[in-house]
Each structure stands twice: as C-alpha cells, then as structure tokens.
Amino acid sequence: WAQKALQASQWAEALKDLDAAEGKSGLTAFDKKTIYYFKGFANIKLGKLKEAQAAFEQSLATGAASAEDKTSITRTLFGIAASTNQFQKTIEYGKTMADAGTATPNDLAIIAQSYYQLKDCKNSGVWVDKAVSASRKAGEAPKENLYLFKLQCASDAGDTPAMAASLNDLIRLTNKS
C-alpha cells in the first residue's frame, strides 16, 4: 500500500501505511531500512525535515544499507543538517563523505563554513584549504567566501601576516584591489 501511495505522491497516506508496515512482526533489517528510507523520503516531500532526518538516521542504523545507499543517505542527511544550521552534524556527515571520497568541492566549502559558524577558525582554515584545493583540482575557481572566512578569522585573532595572505589570495581570485 505504501508503495502505491508513494508512487501517487500521497505522502501523508504513505506515512500511515509505512507506520502500519513498521508495526508488523518478523521484519528483517532490510525491511526496516526500506521502511525508514521511504519515511524519510515522504517527510522531505512534506517539508518535515526533522522527521526526515530521524527516519534516514534510523535507516542507516539498521546496518542493512548497501554502500551505495549509505552514500546517498549520508548525502541527504548532510543536506538536511546544512540547511537547518546543524553545524556539528553537517561536519560529521561531511567528514564521512570526505573520508569516502564522495564530497564535492562545494561540500568541503560547507564543512569549512560550518566550522566557521562554530567559531572554530583552526578547523575552518583546514577545510578552506581542502575546498580550495579540490576546486582547483576540479578546474573550478575557489569560492570567494572561503577566503573571507580565513580573513575574518585572521582579523579576529589580530594575525596581520595571515590577514595579508588572505587578502593576497582574494586579490588573485577576484582581480580586484
């Protein structure tokens, strides 16, 4: 029933059916993983990100997700965490993606920004450098805001040499004095 409701974009109905399915006895870890995954998907469609996040976390916790599913679910959780300003969770999911080699240059920039939001300039700088390096490796121009994080951190610390280095990087990137 839930599958028909999902296919018909009847998200609330699908969630009711998934709740009923979850209550059945004899469910395997794979069954539970699938139920939680679909609950997460339906909740996203309903704009209920907190519920979606909980469901996707439960899906991963079953241990039944394939490597491909883990990658996809982790990316979804990263996106939810980043969009809801859960900086620590954004960092955790982002590091998982970085360790797996699935993080994009933009993902690395989001990790740097999350550290910056947590006032952790040391780690923000480390991830800024990773994001800049990944951008260059991908043939993309690094994002200007990455250098602004470094500049602000250097300014907050009263570190004039680091401020000068960040400004030089910004000038090179933007061709603006």
mmCIF file of C-alpha atoms in Angstrom:
data_model
loop_
_atom_site.group_PDB
_atom_site.id
_atom_site.type_symbol
_atom_site.label_atom_id
_atom_site.label_comp_id
_atom_site.label_asym_id
_atom_site.label_seq_id
_atom_site.Cartn_x
_atom_site.Cartn_y
_atom_site.Cartn_z
ATOM 1 C CA TRP A 1 0.000 0.000 0.000
ATOM 2 C CA ALA A 2 2.733 2.410 0.948
ATOM 3 C CA GLN A 3 4.434 1.949 -2.414
ATOM 4 C CA LYS A 4 1.234 2.871 -4.279
ATOM 5 C CA ALA A 5 0.797 5.959 -2.105
ATOM 6 C CA LEU A 6 4.420 6.978 -2.724
ATOM 7 C CA GLN A 7 4.035 6.490 -6.478
ATOM 8 C CA ALA A 8 0.873 8.630 -6.373
ATOM 9 C CA SER A 9 2.688 11.345 -4.359
ATOM 10 C CA GLN A 10 0.274 10.812 -1.470
ATOM 11 C CA TRP A 11 2.899 11.430 1.174
ATOM 12 C CA ALA A 12 0.713 11.512 4.306
ATOM 13 C CA GLU A 13 -1.084 8.330 3.222
ATOM 14 C CA ALA A 14 2.266 6.683 2.532
ATOM 15 C CA LEU A 15 3.468 7.565 6.033
ATOM 16 C CA LYS A 16 0.353 5.955 7.568
ATOM 17 C CA ASP A 17 0.954 2.813 5.530
ATOM 18 C CA LEU A 18 4.651 2.803 6.470
ATOM 19 C CA ASP A 19 3.770 3.137 10.160
ATOM 20 C CA ALA A 20 1.451 0.129 9.762
ATOM 21 C CA ALA A 21 4.173 -1.835 7.981
ATOM 22 C CA GLU A 22 6.672 -0.955 10.710
ATOM 23 C CA GLY A 23 4.333 -2.495 13.302
ATOM 24 C CA LYS A 24 4.287 -5.914 11.643
ATOM 25 C CA SER A 25 6.231 -8.756 13.220
ATOM 26 C CA GLY A 26 9.062 -10.623 11.544
ATOM 27 C CA LEU A 27 10.592 -7.629 9.784
ATOM 28 C CA THR A 28 14.187 -8.063 8.628
ATOM 29 C CA ALA A 29 16.827 -5.355 8.967
ATOM 30 C CA PHE A 30 16.430 -4.790 5.216
ATOM 31 C CA ASP A 31 12.651 -4.330 5.626
ATOM 32 C CA LYS A 32 13.220 -1.779 8.397
ATOM 33 C CA LYS A 33 15.887 0.039 6.384
ATOM 34 C CA THR A 34 13.470 0.314 3.471
ATOM 35 C CA ILE A 35 10.555 1.488 5.647
ATOM 36 C CA TYR A 36 12.693 4.164 7.334
ATOM 37 C CA TYR A 37 14.126 5.273 3.990
ATOM 38 C CA PHE A 38 10.653 5.731 2.499
ATOM 39 C CA LYS A 39 9.516 7.535 5.659
ATOM 40 C CA GLY A 40 12.440 9.908 5.230
ATOM 41 C CA PHE A 41 11.591 10.460 1.584
ATOM 42 C CA ALA A 42 7.895 11.144 2.293
ATOM 43 C CA ASN A 43 8.753 13.522 5.140
ATOM 44 C CA ILE A 44 11.075 15.503 2.878
ATOM 45 C CA LYS A 45 8.234 15.804 0.364
ATOM 46 C CA LEU A 46 6.033 17.110 3.197
ATOM 47 C CA GLY A 47 8.728 19.597 4.253
ATOM 48 C CA LYS A 48 9.193 17.851 7.609
ATOM 49 C CA LEU A 49 12.979 17.865 7.704
ATOM 50 C CA LYS A 50 13.344 16.945 11.382
ATOM 51 C CA GLU A 51 11.214 13.824 10.887
ATOM 52 C CA ALA A 52 13.005 13.016 7.637
ATOM 53 C CA GLN A 53 16.381 13.299 9.337
ATOM 54 C CA ALA A 54 15.301 10.936 12.133
ATOM 55 C CA ALA A 55 13.981 8.397 9.618
ATOM 56 C CA PHE A 56 17.133 8.471 7.468
ATOM 57 C CA GLU A 57 19.284 8.102 10.602
ATOM 58 C CA GLN A 58 17.177 5.067 11.588
ATOM 59 C CA SER A 59 17.615 3.655 8.090
ATOM 60 C CA LEU A 60 21.407 3.865 8.409
ATOM 61 C CA ALA A 61 21.304 2.453 11.949
ATOM 62 C CA THR A 62 19.746 -0.813 10.736
ATOM 63 C CA GLY A 63 23.106 -1.748 9.217
ATOM 64 C CA ALA A 64 21.271 -3.079 6.158
ATOM 65 C CA ALA A 65 22.067 -0.216 3.774
ATOM 66 C CA SER A 66 24.287 -1.074 0.826
ATOM 67 C CA ALA A 67 27.399 1.019 0.249
ATOM 68 C CA GLU A 68 25.513 2.938 -2.453
ATOM 69 C CA ASP A 69 22.550 3.527 -0.108
ATOM 70 C CA LYS A 70 24.874 4.688 2.678
ATOM 71 C CA THR A 71 26.442 7.215 0.311
ATOM 72 C CA SER A 72 23.049 8.509 -0.824
ATOM 73 C CA ILE A 73 21.537 8.648 2.674
ATOM 74 C CA THR A 74 24.623 10.350 4.121
ATOM 75 C CA ARG A 75 24.482 12.985 1.356
ATOM 76 C CA THR A 76 20.788 13.573 2.129
ATOM 77 C CA LEU A 77 21.499 13.875 5.862
ATOM 78 C CA PHE A 78 24.362 16.285 5.094
ATOM 79 C CA GLY A 79 21.974 18.437 3.075
ATOM 80 C CA ILE A 80 19.308 18.422 5.778
ATOM 81 C CA ALA A 81 21.833 19.266 8.502
ATOM 82 C CA ALA A 82 23.372 22.084 6.446
ATOM 83 C CA SER A 83 20.004 23.586 5.526
ATOM 84 C CA THR A 84 18.826 23.541 9.149
ATOM 85 C CA ASN A 85 22.040 25.035 10.613
ATOM 86 C CA GLN A 86 23.029 21.888 12.494
ATOM 87 C CA PHE A 87 26.683 22.734 12.096
ATOM 88 C CA GLN A 88 28.132 19.844 14.123
ATOM 89 C CA LYS A 89 26.026 17.262 12.271
ATOM 90 C CA THR A 90 26.882 18.916 8.951
ATOM 91 C CA ILE A 91 30.560 18.466 9.819
ATOM 92 C CA GLU A 92 30.064 14.826 10.871
ATOM 93 C CA TYR A 93 28.207 13.842 7.701
ATOM 94 C CA GLY A 94 30.575 15.928 5.578
ATOM 95 C CA LYS A 95 33.621 14.206 7.054
ATOM 96 C CA THR A 96 32.013 10.831 6.319
ATOM 97 C CA MET A 97 31.603 11.889 2.685
ATOM 98 C CA ALA A 98 35.150 13.295 2.540
ATOM 99 C CA ASP A 99 36.566 10.067 4.000
ATOM 100 C CA ALA A 100 34.616 8.055 1.413
ATOM 101 C CA GLY A 101 35.852 10.293 -1.404
ATOM 102 C CA THR A 102 32.310 11.379 -2.325
ATOM 103 C CA ALA A 103 32.478 15.009 -1.143
ATOM 104 C CA THR A 104 32.413 17.705 -3.819
ATOM 105 C CA PRO A 105 34.432 20.932 -3.573
ATOM 106 C CA ASN A 106 31.175 22.645 -2.533
ATOM 107 C CA ASP A 107 30.612 20.050 0.219
ATOM 108 C CA LEU A 108 34.106 20.788 1.560
ATOM 109 C CA ALA A 109 33.274 24.510 1.493
ATOM 110 C CA ILE A 110 30.107 23.822 3.528
ATOM 111 C CA ILE A 111 32.196 21.937 6.102
ATOM 112 C CA ALA A 112 34.592 24.928 6.300
ATOM 113 C CA GLN A 113 31.630 27.269 6.715
ATOM 114 C CA SER A 114 30.133 25.064 9.449
ATOM 115 C CA TYR A 115 33.377 25.200 11.413
ATOM 116 C CA TYR A 116 33.435 28.969 10.886
ATOM 117 C CA GLN A 117 29.872 29.225 12.233
ATOM 118 C CA LEU A 118 31.018 27.282 15.314
ATOM 119 C CA LYS A 119 33.833 29.851 15.769
ATOM 120 C CA ASP A 120 36.437 27.129 15.141
ATOM 121 C CA CYS A 121 38.845 29.085 12.959
ATOM 122 C CA LYS A 122 41.585 26.439 13.089
ATOM 123 C CA ASN A 123 39.419 23.702 11.570
ATOM 124 C CA SER A 124 37.656 26.170 9.284
ATOM 125 C CA GLY A 125 41.034 27.080 7.805
ATOM 126 C CA VAL A 126 41.963 23.419 7.317
ATOM 127 C CA TRP A 127 38.719 22.767 5.414
ATOM 128 C CA VAL A 128 39.001 26.034 3.461
ATOM 129 C CA ASP A 129 42.359 24.786 2.177
ATOM 130 C CA LYS A 130 40.820 21.389 1.279
ATOM 131 C CA ALA A 131 37.924 23.093 -0.528
ATOM 132 C CA VAL A 132 40.243 25.444 -2.430
ATOM 133 C CA SER A 133 42.496 22.557 -3.433
ATOM 134 C CA ALA A 134 39.533 20.405 -4.531
ATOM 135 C CA SER A 135 38.077 23.316 -6.526
ATOM 136 C CA ARG A 136 41.352 23.858 -8.361
ATOM 137 C CA LYS A 137 41.737 20.127 -8.980
ATOM 138 C CA ALA A 138 38.218 20.117 -10.487
ATOM 139 C CA GLY A 139 39.137 23.078 -12.691
ATOM 140 C CA GLU A 140 36.801 25.420 -10.797
ATOM 141 C CA ALA A 141 37.562 28.808 -9.288
ATOM 142 C CA PRO A 142 37.518 28.625 -5.473
ATOM 143 C CA LYS A 143 34.619 30.428 -3.817
ATOM 144 C CA GLU A 144 35.380 33.944 -2.619
ATOM 145 C CA ASN A 145 33.669 33.372 0.734
ATOM 146 C CA LEU A 146 36.278 30.737 1.628
ATOM 147 C CA TYR A 147 38.964 33.408 1.671
ATOM 148 C CA LEU A 148 36.637 35.716 3.598
ATOM 149 C CA PHE A 149 36.359 33.083 6.371
ATOM 150 C CA LYS A 150 40.147 32.991 6.610
ATOM 151 C CA LEU A 151 40.374 36.782 6.518
ATOM 152 C CA GLN A 152 37.797 37.197 9.292
ATOM 153 C CA CYS A 153 39.494 34.575 11.451
ATOM 154 C CA ALA A 154 42.883 36.239 10.963
ATOM 155 C CA SER A 155 41.352 39.622 11.768
ATOM 156 C CA ASP A 156 39.653 38.267 14.919
ATOM 157 C CA ALA A 157 42.990 36.831 16.041
ATOM 158 C CA GLY A 158 44.882 40.026 15.216
ATOM 159 C CA ASP A 159 47.124 37.983 12.908
ATOM 160 C CA THR A 160 48.400 40.592 10.425
ATOM 161 C CA PRO A 161 50.536 38.183 8.311
ATOM 162 C CA ALA A 162 47.564 35.811 7.893
ATOM 163 C CA MET A 163 45.323 38.775 7.009
ATOM 164 C CA ALA A 164 47.800 39.848 4.329
ATOM 165 C CA ALA A 165 47.975 36.311 2.926
ATOM 166 C CA SER A 166 44.159 36.063 2.788
ATOM 167 C CA LEU A 167 43.908 39.466 1.101
ATOM 168 C CA ASN A 168 46.530 38.447 -1.461
ATOM 169 C CA ASP A 169 44.556 35.273 -2.207
ATOM 170 C CA LEU A 170 41.356 37.306 -2.575
ATOM 171 C CA ILE A 171 43.024 39.808 -4.922
ATOM 172 C CA ARG A 172 44.392 36.964 -7.067
ATOM 173 C CA LEU A 173 40.992 35.269 -7.158
ATOM 174 C CA THR A 174 38.849 38.310 -7.896
ATOM 175 C CA ASN A 175 41.320 40.562 -9.748
ATOM 176 C CA LYS A 176 40.042 43.396 -7.521
ATOM 177 C CA SER A 177 42.215 45.541 -5.287
#
